[in-house]
Amino acid sequence: TNSAGAVTCWGRDDVGQLGGGVAGAARATPGLVTLAASASGVLGGFGHHCAWGAGLNCWGSNGSGQLGIGAASAAPAGPMAVPSIVSPLAVTGGFAHTCALTGVGARSGRVSCWGDNRLAQVGAAPGAIPIASPTAVMLAGDVEATAIAAGGGAASGADQPTGMTCAVTVAGGVQCWGSNVWGELGDGAAFAAWFDREGRDRLDAVRRDAEAAGVFGVPSFLLEDGDLYWGREHLPRIRE
């Protein structure tokens, strides 16, 4: 977006993510996106984009309802207004979901999300049916948020996406929800599960090989009082 509030896009366009209304070949030069009003910010997701100002408009891939227009569908013919999102402070998107931080009215400082929710990345109980309309996320303690960020990608192929969302609260804390495949929620659960399964066996194997070669004192993991320590980079560096 430029100082006049115009949005331009370029690159891949197989699902209409450049905003022209028709999926087509990749474009190597910027092209103007037709919006009803000027934009103050823009989001680039995996296959969808959004621009916001007084309202929120999204375009591109919508197979998981990530455009927030009420139903999962094929890519629409250009940018679509997202109902109920007024004057967002920030918008973020993951592999196939989108979240907005609202800035006015009774829901100021509140988070709403929509799209793929198989891993609870929209903030509701996980389910296969997409949540195609903005849905309020109740943060623990019903606190307000000051910033949001979403992430996600393909864990082991495009048919196995991951997705998660985090919010910074007014108290300076961070709350996250969604996929925890790689420990991205920061709760330590992923590392603990890994270490209880293959992690301990892998570490023991490193020790045995080193000792057989006459090398002792190989750096190792230590779990004491909830703290985690790790050794050299050649050892697995998985932490919460």
XYZ file of N, CA and C in Angstrom:
720
model
N 0.844 -1.192 0.000
C 0.000 0.000 0.000
C 0.884 1.249 0.000
N 0.427 2.311 -0.692
C 1.222 3.534 -0.730
C 0.587 4.621 0.126
N 1.169 5.806 0.109
C 0.690 6.891 0.973
C -0.719 7.343 0.620
N -1.168 7.031 -0.581
C -2.522 7.402 -0.989
C -3.550 6.328 -0.653
N -3.093 5.216 -0.074
C -4.006 4.143 0.292
C -4.306 3.165 -0.817
N -3.527 3.225 -1.917
C -3.706 2.284 -3.018
C -2.924 1.004 -2.735
N -3.458 -0.134 -3.204
C -2.829 -1.423 -2.992
C -2.426 -2.013 -4.340
N -1.208 -2.473 -4.444
C -0.735 -3.152 -5.646
C -0.207 -4.525 -5.265
N -0.391 -5.493 -6.157
C 0.052 -6.863 -5.898
C 0.765 -7.429 -7.122
N 1.605 -8.419 -6.896
C 2.290 -9.100 -7.984
C 2.740 -10.465 -7.487
N 3.087 -11.346 -8.427
C 3.513 -12.692 -8.080
C 2.550 -13.742 -8.591
N 2.429 -14.817 -7.852
C 1.573 -15.941 -8.223
C 0.099 -15.521 -8.194
N -0.696 -16.097 -9.125
C -2.103 -15.683 -9.210
C -3.022 -16.854 -9.536
N -2.663 -18.051 -9.083
C -3.445 -19.229 -9.440
C -4.791 -19.309 -8.748
N -4.984 -18.568 -7.660
C -6.282 -18.548 -6.983
C -6.804 -17.112 -6.844
N -6.390 -16.248 -7.730
C -6.891 -14.882 -7.708
C -6.327 -14.018 -6.613
N -5.160 -14.395 -6.070
C -4.613 -13.650 -4.938
C -4.056 -12.277 -5.303
N -3.995 -11.961 -6.581
C -3.543 -10.627 -6.977
C -4.691 -9.626 -7.062
N -5.924 -10.112 -6.843
C -7.058 -9.198 -6.731
C -7.693 -8.778 -8.029
N -7.297 -9.394 -9.134
C -7.868 -9.016 -10.421
C -9.207 -9.642 -10.723
N -9.642 -10.583 -9.891
C -10.950 -11.195 -10.080
C -10.910 -12.473 -10.890
N -9.811 -12.737 -11.579
C -9.692 -13.946 -12.386
C -8.316 -14.554 -12.130
N -8.300 -15.842 -11.795
C -7.020 -16.519 -11.608
C -6.290 -16.585 -12.938
N -4.989 -16.418 -12.885
C -4.225 -16.424 -14.128
C -2.769 -16.685 -13.891
N -1.982 -16.320 -14.853
C -0.541 -16.539 -14.780
C 0.094 -15.572 -13.778
N 1.258 -15.941 -13.312
C 1.991 -15.075 -12.390
C 2.313 -13.742 -13.059
N 2.386 -12.700 -12.246
C 2.681 -11.363 -12.758
C 3.930 -10.833 -12.073
N 4.875 -10.376 -12.843
C 6.165 -9.956 -12.298
C 6.235 -8.465 -11.994
N 5.194 -7.723 -12.329
C 5.179 -6.280 -12.052
C 3.936 -5.927 -11.242
N 3.984 -4.905 -10.388
C 2.839 -4.534 -9.567
C 1.614 -4.159 -10.405
N 0.446 -4.621 -9.933
C -0.811 -4.272 -10.568
C -1.778 -3.744 -9.529
N -2.562 -2.733 -9.878
C -3.472 -2.092 -8.930
C -4.637 -3.004 -8.584
N -4.989 -3.058 -7.299
C -6.159 -3.789 -6.825
C -7.293 -2.788 -6.631
N -8.429 -3.067 -7.228
C -9.565 -2.149 -7.136
C -10.297 -2.336 -5.819
N -10.272 -1.305 -4.983
C -10.930 -1.333 -3.683
C -11.963 -0.215 -3.602
N -12.964 -0.398 -2.743
C -14.015 0.605 -2.595
C -13.527 1.833 -1.843
N -12.473 1.687 -1.045
C -11.946 2.804 -0.260
C -10.447 2.623 -0.096
N -9.772 3.676 0.318
C -8.329 3.606 0.511
C -7.994 2.680 1.674
N -6.796 2.125 1.625
C -6.359 1.166 2.641
C -5.223 1.750 3.464
N -5.186 1.357 4.727
C -4.094 1.774 5.604
C -3.147 0.628 5.905
N -3.574 -0.598 5.562
C -2.726 -1.756 5.795
C -3.109 -2.886 4.875
N -2.183 -3.821 4.682
C -2.444 -4.955 3.804
C -1.815 -6.208 4.389
N -2.484 -7.337 4.207
C -2.032 -8.633 4.689
C -1.796 -9.557 3.518
N -0.692 -10.294 3.532
C -0.446 -11.321 2.542
C -0.449 -12.681 3.198
N -1.446 -13.507 2.897
C -1.509 -14.853 3.430
C -0.901 -15.842 2.457
N -1.167 -17.143 2.656
C -0.597 -18.156 1.780
C -1.191 -18.058 0.372
N -2.501 -17.902 0.284
C -3.148 -17.773 -1.021
C -4.233 -16.728 -1.022
N -4.273 -15.912 0.018
C -5.287 -14.858 0.089
C -4.667 -13.587 0.662
N -5.269 -12.461 0.306
C -4.793 -11.170 0.785
C -5.958 -10.364 1.338
N -5.663 -9.417 2.197
C -6.676 -8.520 2.754
C -6.103 -7.111 2.842
N -6.984 -6.125 2.712
C -6.601 -4.723 2.900
C -7.626 -4.096 3.824
N -7.161 -3.231 4.708
C -8.084 -2.636 5.662
C -7.861 -1.149 5.815
N -8.926 -0.500 6.247
C -8.952 0.927 6.537
C -10.165 1.142 7.411
N -11.209 1.769 6.855
C -12.463 1.893 7.589
C -13.144 0.538 7.729
N -12.908 -0.341 6.771
C -13.440 -1.698 6.800
C -12.364 -2.677 6.386
N -12.783 -3.887 6.047
C -11.841 -4.936 5.679
C -12.313 -5.614 4.402
N -11.429 -5.722 3.420
C -11.721 -6.415 2.174
C -10.674 -7.495 1.944
N -11.123 -8.682 1.519
C -10.204 -9.793 1.277
C -10.474 -10.420 -0.083
N -9.449 -11.074 -0.647
C -9.590 -11.710 -1.953
C -8.610 -12.870 -2.067
N -8.866 -13.750 -3.052
C -8.011 -14.900 -3.285
C -8.657 -16.192 -2.847
N -7.844 -17.133 -2.389
C -8.322 -18.456 -2.003
C -9.351 -18.377 -0.883
N -10.433 -19.165 -1.023
C -11.476 -19.161 -0.002
C -11.988 -20.569 0.282
N -11.184 -21.564 -0.033
C -11.610 -22.938 0.165
C -11.869 -23.307 1.608
N -11.285 -22.560 2.540
C -11.495 -22.812 3.964
C -12.224 -21.659 4.637
N -12.833 -20.794 3.847
C -13.569 -19.667 4.418
C -12.684 -18.564 4.941
N -11.420 -18.526 4.499
C -10.470 -17.559 5.046
C -10.733 -16.119 4.625
N -11.661 -15.897 3.687
C -12.010 -14.522 3.307
C -13.072 -13.927 4.231
N -13.719 -14.752 5.029
C -14.678 -14.249 6.009
C -15.984 -13.743 5.432
N -16.381 -14.271 4.270
C -17.581 -13.755 3.595
C -18.805 -14.626 3.823
N -18.738 -15.540 4.812
C -19.915 -16.302 5.199
C -19.967 -17.723 4.695
N -19.138 -18.076 3.734
C -19.130 -19.438 3.211
C -17.795 -19.725 2.549
N -17.352 -20.977 2.654
C -16.185 -21.416 1.903
C -16.610 -21.600 0.456
N -15.777 -21.174 -0.468
C -16.164 -21.203 -1.876
C -14.928 -21.070 -2.746
N -15.159 -21.106 -4.043
C -14.085 -20.783 -4.973
C -13.722 -19.312 -4.801
N -12.564 -18.936 -5.306
C -12.129 -17.541 -5.191
C -13.152 -16.617 -5.837
N -13.558 -15.551 -5.163
C -14.533 -14.618 -5.726
C -13.908 -13.726 -6.798
N -14.762 -13.009 -7.470
C -14.297 -12.118 -8.546
C -13.810 -10.797 -7.971
N -12.692 -10.819 -7.288
C -12.114 -9.600 -6.746
C -12.350 -9.447 -5.260
N -11.895 -8.351 -4.673
C -12.018 -8.115 -3.238
C -13.460 -8.128 -2.757
N -13.660 -8.732 -1.573
C -14.977 -8.828 -0.954
C -14.922 -8.221 0.444
N -15.961 -7.471 0.802
C -16.032 -6.885 2.145
C -16.298 -7.972 3.173
N -15.595 -7.894 4.305
C -15.802 -8.836 5.409
C -16.809 -8.221 6.376
N -17.978 -8.825 6.522
C -19.004 -8.255 7.394
C -18.552 -8.163 8.850
N -19.016 -7.181 9.535
C -18.855 -6.973 10.981
C -17.467 -6.530 11.421
N -16.508 -6.435 10.520
C -15.182 -5.952 10.903
C -15.084 -4.477 10.505
N -15.068 -3.607 11.507
C -15.055 -2.167 11.289
C -13.778 -1.570 11.891
N -13.090 -0.763 11.101
C -11.877 -0.068 11.550
C -10.920 -0.985 12.316
N -10.470 -2.073 11.701
C -9.540 -2.960 12.406
C -8.199 -2.268 12.658
N -7.604 -2.582 13.798
C -6.278 -2.061 14.124
C -5.192 -2.867 13.435
N -5.460 -4.164 13.247
C -4.487 -5.051 12.610
C -5.217 -6.265 12.074
N -4.644 -6.845 11.031
C -5.177 -8.074 10.450
C -3.997 -8.995 10.182
N -4.177 -10.286 10.434
C -3.107 -11.248 10.221
C -3.686 -12.525 9.643
N -2.870 -13.303 8.963
C -3.359 -14.524 8.352
C -2.340 -15.633 8.378
N -2.828 -16.869 8.425
C -1.967 -18.035 8.398
C -2.128 -18.786 7.100
N -1.940 -20.086 7.149
C -2.025 -20.914 5.952
C -3.411 -20.813 5.320
N -4.463 -20.891 6.127
C -5.831 -20.812 5.596
C -6.789 -20.229 6.616
N -6.307 -19.309 7.447
C -7.218 -18.621 8.369
C -6.772 -17.169 8.508
N -7.681 -16.349 9.020
C -7.449 -14.911 9.124
C -7.967 -14.427 10.471
N -7.315 -13.425 11.042
C -7.757 -12.839 12.305
C -7.644 -11.321 12.227
N -8.524 -10.643 12.945
C -8.509 -9.182 12.987
C -8.588 -8.707 14.427
N -7.899 -7.612 14.696
C -7.965 -6.933 15.997
C -8.812 -5.691 15.801
N -9.968 -5.674 16.445
C -10.894 -4.563 16.241
C -10.496 -3.360 17.088
N -10.855 -2.156 16.584
C -10.364 -0.951 17.229
C -11.403 0.038 17.704
N -12.688 -0.248 17.474
C -13.712 0.709 17.893
C -14.861 -0.031 18.543
N -15.681 0.722 19.293
C -16.899 0.167 19.864
C -16.642 -0.727 21.061
N -17.664 -1.510 21.401
C -17.606 -2.346 22.588
C -16.577 -3.459 22.467
N -16.208 -3.817 21.242
C -15.246 -4.893 21.037
C -13.839 -4.363 20.755
N -13.562 -3.121 21.128
C -12.226 -2.573 20.916
C -11.193 -3.425 21.651
N -10.097 -3.718 20.970
C -9.065 -4.526 21.574
C -9.388 -6.005 21.609
N -10.413 -6.412 20.844
C -10.824 -7.807 20.817
C -10.399 -8.466 19.515
N -10.260 -9.784 19.562
C -9.794 -10.546 18.415
C -10.933 -11.353 17.816
N -11.041 -11.319 16.508
C -11.978 -12.174 15.781
C -11.200 -12.954 14.729
N -11.566 -14.223 14.537
C -10.877 -15.073 13.562
C -11.879 -15.856 12.734
N -11.406 -16.354 11.575
C -12.258 -17.159 10.708
C -11.378 -17.967 9.755
N -11.979 -19.014 9.164
C -11.257 -19.853 8.211
C -11.080 -21.275 8.702
N -9.998 -21.920 8.278
C -9.702 -23.300 8.654
C -9.535 -23.402 10.166
N -10.250 -24.372 10.776
C -10.187 -24.506 12.223
C -9.928 -25.949 12.647
N -9.302 -26.717 11.773
C -9.046 -28.113 12.115
C -8.115 -28.252 13.311
N -7.290 -27.245 13.559
C -6.346 -27.296 14.673
C -6.663 -26.240 15.730
N -7.904 -25.735 15.693
C -8.374 -24.722 16.650
C -7.676 -23.386 16.475
N -7.124 -23.126 15.277
C -6.414 -21.871 15.054
C -7.331 -20.661 14.984
N -8.634 -20.897 14.853
C -9.600 -19.796 14.855
C -10.029 -19.464 16.284
N -9.635 -20.316 17.218
C -9.939 -20.044 18.611
C -11.172 -20.741 19.136
N -11.810 -21.565 18.305
C -12.953 -22.364 18.721
C -12.528 -23.820 18.824
N -13.430 -24.681 19.313
C -13.117 -26.101 19.371
C -12.786 -26.600 17.970
N -11.734 -27.406 17.812
C -11.320 -27.827 16.475
C -12.404 -28.618 15.758
N -12.482 -28.417 14.445
C -13.476 -29.125 13.650
C -13.134 -29.048 12.182
N -13.669 -30.002 11.415
C -13.376 -30.065 9.986
C -14.138 -29.026 9.187
N -15.245 -28.544 9.726
C -16.052 -27.567 8.998
C -15.458 -26.174 9.196
N -15.126 -25.479 8.105
C -14.539 -24.141 8.241
C -15.486 -23.164 8.941
N -14.913 -22.210 9.641
C -15.679 -21.112 10.233
C -15.518 -19.927 9.297
N -16.536 -19.688 8.467
C -16.400 -18.772 7.340
C -16.818 -17.340 7.643
N -17.186 -17.040 8.878
C -17.540 -15.675 9.268
C -16.733 -15.283 10.501
N -16.426 -14.005 10.675
C -15.664 -13.574 11.854
C -16.300 -14.054 13.151
N -15.497 -14.668 13.992
C -15.970 -15.232 15.257
C -15.085 -14.715 16.379
N -15.696 -14.176 17.420
C -14.943 -13.599 18.521
C -14.118 -14.660 19.239
N -12.880 -14.314 19.568
C -11.992 -15.177 20.343
C -11.964 -14.648 21.770
N -12.340 -15.477 22.727
C -12.319 -15.071 24.125
C -10.963 -15.412 24.721
N -10.148 -14.413 24.958
C -8.844 -14.648 25.570
C -9.017 -14.988 27.041
N -8.090 -15.755 27.572
C -8.143 -16.111 28.982
C -8.168 -14.856 29.843
N -9.107 -14.810 30.767
C -9.264 -13.637 31.609
C -10.065 -12.534 30.959
N -10.572 -12.802 29.752
C -11.361 -11.824 29.003
C -10.619 -10.485 28.878
N -9.314 -10.575 28.630
C -8.497 -9.368 28.508
C -8.509 -8.860 27.075
N -8.126 -7.604 26.902
C -8.018 -7.025 25.573
C -6.629 -7.296 25.000
N -6.532 -7.210 23.684
C -5.258 -7.436 23.005
C -4.762 -6.142 22.379
N -3.456 -6.061 22.213
C -2.855 -4.894 21.566
C -2.191 -5.246 20.241
N -1.967 -6.533 19.998
C -1.341 -6.968 18.746
C -1.681 -8.426 18.515
N -1.676 -8.837 17.243
C -1.955 -10.227 16.903
C -1.000 -10.687 15.800
N -0.784 -11.991 15.728
C 0.035 -12.569 14.666
C -0.410 -13.998 14.440
N -0.478 -14.399 13.177
C -0.866 -15.767 12.831
C 0.233 -16.398 11.996
N 0.311 -17.705 12.037
C 1.292 -18.421 11.249
C 0.727 -19.739 10.781
N 1.525 -20.474 10.052
C 1.091 -21.777 9.562
C 1.746 -22.092 8.245
N 1.703 -23.340 7.885
C 2.281 -23.785 6.636
C 1.978 -25.244 6.445
N 2.731 -25.922 5.627
C 2.538 -27.342 5.389
C 3.552 -28.116 6.193
N 3.084 -28.942 7.118
C 3.986 -29.692 7.975
C 4.717 -30.779 7.201
N 3.988 -31.528 6.391
C 4.635 -32.589 5.607
C 3.940 -32.743 4.267
N 3.426 -31.653 3.758
C 2.708 -31.684 2.496
C 1.553 -30.713 2.543
N 1.109 -30.256 1.380
C 0.076 -29.233 1.326
C -1.242 -29.704 1.897
N -1.439 -31.045 2.025
C -2.689 -31.554 2.560
C -2.661 -31.642 4.078
N -1.555 -31.249 4.708
C -1.448 -31.286 6.160
C -0.995 -29.920 6.677
N -1.834 -28.913 6.529
C -1.416 -27.575 6.960
C -1.373 -27.456 8.474
N -0.565 -26.542 8.948
C -0.563 -26.181 10.356
C -1.100 -24.759 10.447
N -1.503 -24.366 11.622
C -2.013 -23.014 11.784
C -2.099 -22.651 13.250
N -1.676 -21.457 13.582
C -1.753 -21.002 14.964
C -1.864 -19.492 14.989
N -2.295 -18.956 16.133
C -2.475 -17.520 16.294
C -2.016 -17.109 17.689
N -1.431 -15.935 17.803
C -1.028 -15.398 19.102
C -1.523 -13.965 19.245
N -1.786 -13.572 20.472
C -2.194 -12.205 20.769
C -1.379 -11.675 21.941
N -0.944 -10.431 21.837
C -0.289 -9.745 22.948
C -1.373 -9.023 23.735
N -1.433 -9.235 25.038
C -2.485 -8.635 25.852
C -2.064 -7.264 26.375
N -3.032 -6.533 26.886
C -2.755 -5.195 27.416
C -1.797 -5.246 28.602
N -1.728 -6.395 29.267
C -0.819 -6.547 30.406
C 0.584 -6.931 29.964
N 0.778 -7.120 28.643
C 2.082 -7.478 28.139
C 2.321 -8.968 28.021
N 1.315 -9.767 28.336
C 1.437 -11.206 28.195
C 1.129 -11.652 26.773
N 1.356 -12.910 26.503
C 1.074 -13.490 25.190
C 0.213 -14.734 25.362
N -0.837 -14.834 24.579
C -1.688 -16.021 24.562
C -1.718 -16.572 23.142
N -1.573 -17.888 23.003
C -1.538 -18.520 21.687
C -2.493 -19.701 21.638
N -2.953 -20.026 20.428
C -3.848 -21.162 20.252
C -3.677 -21.739 18.854
N -4.068 -23.013 18.703
C -3.963 -23.670 17.407
C -2.955 -24.800 17.407
N -2.291 -24.999 16.271
C -1.346 -26.100 16.090
C -0.173 -25.999 17.065
N 0.235 -27.173 17.563
C 1.393 -27.226 18.449
C 2.361 -28.321 18.001
N 2.355 -28.589 16.677
C 3.171 -29.659 16.111
C 4.649 -29.465 16.432
N 5.110 -28.225 16.338
C 6.522 -27.924 16.564
C 6.742 -27.136 17.858
N 5.774 -27.205 18.777
C 5.907 -26.477 20.032
C 5.678 -24.990 19.892
N 4.977 -24.568 18.825
C 4.827 -23.142 18.550
C 3.938 -22.409 19.539
N 3.178 -23.128 20.369
C 2.354 -22.453 21.373
C 3.145 -22.062 22.611
N 4.381 -22.557 22.729
C 5.245 -22.121 23.816
C 4.910 -22.687 25.176
N 4.132 -23.790 25.223
C 3.744 -24.330 26.525
C 4.615 -25.502 26.975
N 5.600 -25.852 26.170
C 6.512 -26.926 26.555
C 6.010 -28.325 26.281
N 4.744 -28.453 25.883
C 4.162 -29.782 25.710
C 4.825 -30.560 24.586
N 5.145 -29.882 23.492
C 5.718 -30.585 22.354
C 7.089 -31.170 22.701
N 7.920 -30.384 23.404
C 9.240 -30.907 23.762
C 9.117 -32.062 24.744
N 8.257 -31.926 25.740
C 8.104 -32.986 26.732
C 7.660 -34.288 26.073
N 6.721 -34.199 25.143
C 6.240 -35.390 24.451
C 7.348 -36.012 23.603
N 8.118 -35.173 22.912
C 9.223 -35.672 22.081
C 10.280 -36.354 22.936
N 10.635 -35.734 24.058
C 11.696 -36.290 24.891
C 11.267 -37.593 25.542
N 9.985 -37.709 25.880
C 9.485 -38.948 26.476
C 9.453 -40.092 25.469
N 9.413 -39.761 24.173
C 9.366 -40.808 23.151
C 10.766 -40.999 22.549
N 11.009 -40.431 21.402
C 12.262 -40.670 20.690
C 13.438 -39.848 21.206
N 13.169 -38.714 21.856
C 14.255 -37.836 22.263
C 15.244 -38.484 23.199
N 14.733 -39.176 24.214
C 15.631 -39.815 25.181
C 16.451 -40.920 24.512
N 15.807 -41.674 23.599
C 16.528 -42.739 22.903
C 17.629 -42.161 22.017
N 17.340 -41.064 21.334
C 18.338 -40.446 20.462
C 19.517 -39.925 21.272
N 19.226 -39.334 22.409
C 20.300 -38.813 23.251
C 21.170 -39.949 23.788
N 20.533 -41.043 24.221
C 21.295 -42.187 24.722
C 22.182 -42.768 23.626
N 21.675 -42.785 22.392
C 22.465 -43.310 21.278
C 23.699 -42.450 21.028
N 23.536 -41.121 21.125
C 24.680 -40.219 20.956
C 25.720 -40.476 22.042
N 25.259 -40.657 23.268
C 26.184 -40.912 24.372
C 26.953 -42.223 24.153
N 26.214 -43.282 23.771
C 26.859 -44.586 23.587
C 27.913 -44.529 22.483
N 27.565 -43.898 21.363
C 28.521 -43.795 20.260
C 29.760 -43.017 20.682
N 29.542 -41.931 21.440
C 30.675 -41.110 21.869
C 31.570 -41.873 22.833
N 30.951 -42.578 23.788
C 31.737 -43.312 24.777
C 32.489 -44.487 24.145
N 31.864 -45.096 23.119
C 32.549 -46.184 22.415
C 33.787 -45.684 21.698
N 33.777 -44.414 21.321
C 34.926 -43.811 20.650
C 35.891 -43.183 21.640
N 35.604 -43.352 22.947
C 36.493 -42.816 23.953
C 36.251 -41.363 24.299
N 35.071 -40.843 23.916
C 34.735 -39.453 24.220
C 33.651 -39.448 25.286
N 33.943 -38.753 26.388
C 32.976 -38.717 27.491
C 32.551 -37.276 27.755
N 31.474 -37.122 28.467
C 31.000 -35.786 28.793
C 30.326 -35.096 27.627
N 29.671 -35.880 26.745
C 28.954 -35.276 25.621
C 27.823 -34.398 26.148
N 27.682 -33.180 25.632
C 26.598 -32.299 26.094
C 25.246 -33.008 26.025
N 24.425 -32.814 27.031
C 23.151 -33.518 27.092
C 22.051 -32.611 27.602
N 20.822 -33.093 27.420
C 19.674 -32.372 27.940
C 19.571 -32.605 29.448
N 19.203 -31.589 30.163
C 18.958 -31.697 31.597
C 17.614 -31.048 31.891
N 16.760 -31.766 32.563
C 15.464 -31.227 32.948
C 15.441 -31.132 34.468
N 15.613 -29.930 34.985
C 15.652 -29.725 36.421
C 14.790 -28.518 36.766
N 13.846 -28.726 37.662
C 12.979 -27.633 38.114
C 12.273 -26.954 36.941
N 11.975 -27.725 35.894
C 11.262 -27.166 34.757
C 12.133 -26.431 33.763
N 13.448 -26.373 34.018
C 14.354 -25.678 33.107
C 14.926 -26.654 32.087
N 15.240 -26.126 30.919
C 15.788 -26.952 29.851
C 17.144 -26.402 29.431
N 18.125 -27.284 29.346
C 19.454 -26.914 28.873
C 19.820 -27.849 27.729
N 20.562 -27.349 26.762
C 20.965 -28.202 25.648
C 22.406 -27.919 25.261
N 22.990 -28.891 24.559
C 24.403 -28.790 24.235
C 24.658 -28.261 22.841
N 25.611 -28.874 22.151
C 26.049 -28.361 20.860
C 24.958 -28.438 19.801
N 25.210 -27.770 18.685
C 24.217 -27.713 17.634
C 23.982 -29.064 16.967
N 24.915 -30.023 17.114
C 24.695 -31.312 16.472
C 23.694 -32.165 17.226
N 23.341 -31.748 18.443
C 22.280 -32.426 19.179
C 20.940 -31.781 18.830
N 19.850 -32.521 18.939
C 18.525 -31.954 18.636
C 18.279 -30.706 19.471
N 17.830 -29.659 18.818
C 17.618 -28.378 19.512
C 16.123 -28.081 19.581
N 15.401 -28.929 20.211
C 13.965 -28.752 20.350
C 13.682 -28.215 21.746
N 13.024 -27.094 21.807
C 12.697 -26.484 23.095
C 11.280 -25.954 23.068
N 10.729 -25.650 24.233
C 9.359 -25.163 24.260
C 9.272 -23.768 23.704
